[in-house]
Amino acid sequence: MVIPEFVSSRSLTLGVELELQLVNPYDYDLSEATADLLRLLRKKNREWDVKPEITHGMFEMATGICENYDDIFSQLDEIRQAALLCADRLDIGICGGGTHPFQHWGERRIYETPRFDQLSALYGYLAKQFTVFGQHVHVGCPQADEALVLMHRLSRYVPHLIALSASSPFVQGSDTGFHSARLNSVFAFPLSGRAPMMRTWTEFSDYFEAMTATGIVKSMKDFYWDIRPKPEYGTVEVRVMDTPLTIAKAGAVAVFIQALARYLMTEAPFEEQERDYLVYSFNRFQACRFGLQGVYVDPSTNEHRQLSEELLETFANIESHAIDLRADAACARLKDEVLKGENDASWLRHQNAHMESLAALVQQQCRLWRD
Amino acid sequence: MFDPIHAVFVRIAFSFLVAALVGETVHHYSQFPRIAGYALAGVVLGPLGLGWVDTADLPSMGPFVGLAVALLLFELGTHIHVRWLIQHPWVVVSSLLESFATFVATYLVTRVLGIETETGLVIAVMIMGSSPVIAMQTITENRARGRVSQRLLVLSGLNIAYSVLGFQLIMAWYQGAFHSQWLLGIGRFMMLVMGSLGLGVVLALSFKGLRSRFDLSVEHSAPLVLGLLLFIESLVLLFKWPVLLAPLIGGGLVKCWDQRPILLPRYVATLGSLLAIMLFVMAGSRLTWHYLWLGAGSAALLLLVRVLAKLLCVGALGPITGLDLRQSLALGVSLIPLAEVPMVELNDLHRFYPQADGVADAVVLCLVMVMVVLGPLALQWGLRFVRECRE
């Protein structure tokens, strides 16, 4: 099988996908209302990008092509408000967060599409355990080779993005001690983690063909990499973020990536190399486990620093690009969170300390998503 | 060998064992809900079968059944989200329509069958509701989740409230029309409505108050919740008010006043199973050959009309309330079960009017016996039709 042609797209345009939780307002467990919600949304005859995810109780909403934060926020907000109206009609709640705090994977049901059925047959219970909720950000690239370079350069910042967006401390009713436990579900997939080091599209196409020849891979969707090229859209897709608790935060994370990408491609502060990946898994683990307080090992200098320090330096590095992209206000809000040492995961833990149950925590998440 | 009390206990214990074994066997070989097996056991143990349990045993079971009904209706009440219903009035309209249409259609059938107006009205009002016990048990057993399961609980809660109020209104009319005691009849009706509402308020406030100090979602809080409900039930019995209304209202008010998620522990489901066994054994024990001979034909026709009325009304209005046509039809079918409400109302009928003839008993008991067996099957089919059951 041949890899699809890389469609050229305008540099640094953005697209945001959010996977969201549908819950019932009685016990706040996941509600099997995906098909109902999508049916009501589609009745509104708007060209919203809304679709099911692997199990009932999940759905995905996505923006079209966006230029900046305002664009992302207005598009996400339009779908959010419509989805909330439909959810009210169905008596269900919608919320963000990387995991549902107490749902049990054994209770989940695979959403009936040929692809999800195929995934379920192949991966068994892993498919149901994949009931986790992420934010994906597409960054537009005019050329395929440029996309691969951006993908590898962004890889150094995977821990930063994990720590900023982490919102999944609870799994199956317990506090995992992680800030982002969602990614532990993704690790289980055989083709997850980092993408192999290839700098040209020709090399990448050869790799794709070799993989499809093995029968393991049928399309780019079978690569569960943290960052992967999306040739059909002409983008690099960053997939490590948990779904934040608000669309404002989702928009802020997206434009942070946009400013970072501009910094990486215009200033080229380092040359991407295989050596970068020596510390990749360690840094990634630290970010998942400890969030902003995790340790970050600089792949160039081997210096150990706290991730929050590293992030503050990154904010300084991308500041001028954020101003040019009108992303400075959103980035400033993220920087504030870093200075306070807080992310969505710490907010969830703090709330839970005062809550009667995890169900009450989900109720709070729904309120936050609504406000 | 046994004194009378011990003999009753032995029969009750035997009933539990037989019902549970039949329920498990039916479920194992047919995947039908266990509750259908309990009902079959009730028939086998009652006067139609072995004659092991009869109406003389009923007073011994009464308090247990009352407590379990109160607990289940309280839980059902917590699924009725009053604010949501106010914002989505079409759900209430569809509920009113399906109940009213069922009442009118079945009343007309009783007239066609030559049953007297008074008895016809009583029968129609008794069978217009659904069965929360069957609904909750079948949903729990099948681990069903989705729009139909959720809406079924709401509509069941509403239609049994209409049934209880309608029945009491007819009782008030009886008192006025046949005993010229209009003031007494209306006064009694107002009293029981206001009283049930008052007790519902007391229940909700007490539950909320206890919840502010104790975690009521854990097993060791069971004595608190059960004690509270038993206390409310004892007041209901003291004042001779309808046993179904106060816990239902209490649950609804708790949901309305306490915005936190209401999580009741597992003992609710366990008590639900025990209740279902007792209830269906009781139902079986009341159906005699005489009633069967008298009421079977009428019950069959009423059953058909009742099914059609619910199916058509819910099917027609479901799409306006956010369901698709398939879900609407499944919901219509899921509302068919009938069990505890007419049983309780038959008791009330005989308490108020011991002279009432046996026609209402014959027809309603025949209908209930068919419905407690077929109802869970219909409900399970409905939930499977919309893929809300775990296979």
PDB file of C-alpha atoms in Angstrom, chain A residues 23-33 36-37 39-40 43 56 85 87-92 102 106-110 112 356-361 363 367, chain B residues 78-81 84 87-88 91 143 145-147 150-151 154 211 214-217 255 259-263 318-324 327 386-390:
ATOM      1  CA  VAL A  23     -22.008  11.055  31.447  1.00  0.00           C
ATOM      2  CA  ASN A  24     -25.407  10.492  32.975  1.00  0.00           C
ATOM      3  CA  PRO A  25     -26.485  13.050  35.575  1.00  0.00           C
ATOM      4  CA  TYR A  26     -27.487  10.435  38.181  1.00  0.00           C
ATOM      5  CA  ASP A  27     -24.359   8.485  39.054  1.00  0.00           C
ATOM      6  CA  TYR A  28     -22.075  10.372  36.628  1.00  0.00           C
ATOM      7  CA  ASP A  29     -20.756   7.183  35.067  1.00  0.00           C
ATOM      8  CA  LEU A  30     -20.196   7.241  31.306  1.00  0.00           C
ATOM      9  CA  SER A  31     -23.473   7.249  29.414  1.00  0.00           C
ATOM     10  CA  GLU A  32     -24.012   5.298  26.207  1.00  0.00           C
ATOM     11  CA  ALA A  33     -25.436   8.319  24.473  1.00  0.00           C
ATOM     12  CA  ASP A  36     -28.115   9.980  20.336  1.00  0.00           C
ATOM     13  CA  LEU A  37     -26.006  13.095  20.729  1.00  0.00           C
ATOM     14  CA  ARG A  39     -28.053  12.274  15.794  1.00  0.00           C
ATOM     15  CA  LEU A  40     -29.370  15.451  17.415  1.00  0.00           C
ATOM     16  CA  LYS A  43     -30.199  17.334  12.719  1.00  0.00           C
ATOM     17  CA  HIS A  56     -20.035   4.417  23.562  1.00  0.00           C
ATOM     18  CA  LEU A  85     -28.195  21.981  24.158  1.00  0.00           C
ATOM     19  CA  ALA A  87     -27.115  16.916  25.819  1.00  0.00           C
ATOM     20  CA  ASP A  88     -29.647  18.803  27.954  1.00  0.00           C
ATOM     21  CA  ARG A  89     -32.418  17.442  25.785  1.00  0.00           C
ATOM     22  CA  LEU A  90     -31.110  13.933  26.337  1.00  0.00           C
ATOM     23  CA  ASP A  91     -30.485  14.522  30.059  1.00  0.00           C
ATOM     24  CA  ILE A  92     -26.781  13.783  29.859  1.00  0.00           C
ATOM     25  CA  PHE A 102     -14.212   5.720  37.919  1.00  0.00           C
ATOM     26  CA  GLY A 106     -15.278  -3.998  31.308  1.00  0.00           C
ATOM     27  CA  GLU A 107     -18.551  -2.087  31.217  1.00  0.00           C
ATOM     28  CA  ARG A 108     -17.723  -0.331  27.958  1.00  0.00           C
ATOM     29  CA  ARG A 109     -19.200  -1.255  24.596  1.00  0.00           C
ATOM     30  CA  ILE A 110     -17.375  -0.783  21.299  1.00  0.00           C
ATOM     31  CA  GLU A 112     -20.275  -0.120  15.941  1.00  0.00           C
ATOM     32  CA  GLU A 356     -18.020  13.154  48.766  1.00  0.00           C
ATOM     33  CA  SER A 357     -17.286  10.894  45.806  1.00  0.00           C
ATOM     34  CA  LEU A 358     -15.640  10.741  42.406  1.00  0.00           C
ATOM     35  CA  ALA A 359     -19.134  11.054  40.952  1.00  0.00           C
ATOM     36  CA  ALA A 360     -19.325  14.500  42.531  1.00  0.00           C
ATOM     37  CA  LEU A 361     -15.970  15.299  40.936  1.00  0.00           C
ATOM     38  CA  GLN A 363     -20.302  16.666  38.241  1.00  0.00           C
ATOM     39  CA  ARG A 367     -20.032  22.378  35.419  1.00  0.00           C
TER      40      ARG A 367
ATOM     41  CA  THR B  78     -34.084  10.126  42.578  1.00  0.00           C
ATOM     42  CA  HIS B  79     -34.180   9.392  38.834  1.00  0.00           C
ATOM     43  CA  ILE B  80     -36.980  11.914  38.320  1.00  0.00           C
ATOM     44  CA  HIS B  81     -35.175  15.148  37.617  1.00  0.00           C
ATOM     45  CA  TRP B  84     -35.136  18.790  33.705  1.00  0.00           C
ATOM     46  CA  GLN B  87     -37.306  22.458  30.920  1.00  0.00           C
ATOM     47  CA  HIS B  88     -38.494  19.598  28.690  1.00  0.00           C
ATOM     48  CA  VAL B  91     -41.558  14.400  28.218  1.00  0.00           C
ATOM     49  CA  ARG B 143     -26.735  -3.846  33.278  1.00  0.00           C
ATOM     50  CA  ARG B 145     -27.606   1.769  30.086  1.00  0.00           C
ATOM     51  CA  GLY B 146     -28.916   4.310  27.667  1.00  0.00           C
ATOM     52  CA  ARG B 147     -31.705   6.660  26.797  1.00  0.00           C
ATOM     53  CA  GLN B 150     -33.193   6.180  31.741  1.00  0.00           C
ATOM     54  CA  ARG B 151     -36.479   7.416  30.240  1.00  0.00           C
ATOM     55  CA  VAL B 154     -38.764   8.538  34.610  1.00  0.00           C
ATOM     56  CA  ARG B 211     -26.222  13.050  54.242  1.00  0.00           C
ATOM     57  CA  PHE B 214     -22.837  10.627  57.092  1.00  0.00           C
ATOM     58  CA  ASP B 215     -21.807   8.989  53.843  1.00  0.00           C
ATOM     59  CA  LEU B 216     -25.067   7.279  52.878  1.00  0.00           C
ATOM     60  CA  SER B 217     -23.555   5.565  49.845  1.00  0.00           C
ATOM     61  CA  LYS B 255     -32.808  14.962  43.548  1.00  0.00           C
ATOM     62  CA  GLN B 259     -27.556  18.670  43.520  1.00  0.00           C
ATOM     63  CA  ARG B 260     -24.866  16.142  44.415  1.00  0.00           C
ATOM     64  CA  PRO B 261     -24.977  12.716  42.751  1.00  0.00           C
ATOM     65  CA  ILE B 262     -27.093  10.318  44.771  1.00  0.00           C
ATOM     66  CA  LEU B 263     -25.391   6.964  45.104  1.00  0.00           C
ATOM     67  CA  GLY B 318     -40.884   9.858  21.535  1.00  0.00           C
ATOM     68  CA  PRO B 319     -39.146  11.590  18.619  1.00  0.00           C
ATOM     69  CA  ILE B 320     -40.280  15.007  19.900  1.00  0.00           C
ATOM     70  CA  THR B 321     -38.611  14.232  23.214  1.00  0.00           C
ATOM     71  CA  GLY B 322     -35.208  13.437  21.694  1.00  0.00           C
ATOM     72  CA  LEU B 323     -35.560   9.691  21.075  1.00  0.00           C
ATOM     73  CA  ASP B 324     -35.463   8.140  17.623  1.00  0.00           C
ATOM     74  CA  GLN B 327     -36.007   3.942  20.850  1.00  0.00           C
ATOM     75  CA  VAL B 386     -32.016  -0.692  21.154  1.00  0.00           C
ATOM     76  CA  ARG B 387     -28.824  -2.494  22.247  1.00  0.00           C
ATOM     77  CA  GLU B 388     -28.898  -1.197  25.783  1.00  0.00           C
ATOM     78  CA  CYS B 389     -28.437  -4.618  27.379  1.00  0.00           C
ATOM     79  CA  ARG B 390     -25.046  -6.195  27.977  1.00  0.00           C
TER      80      ARG B 390
END
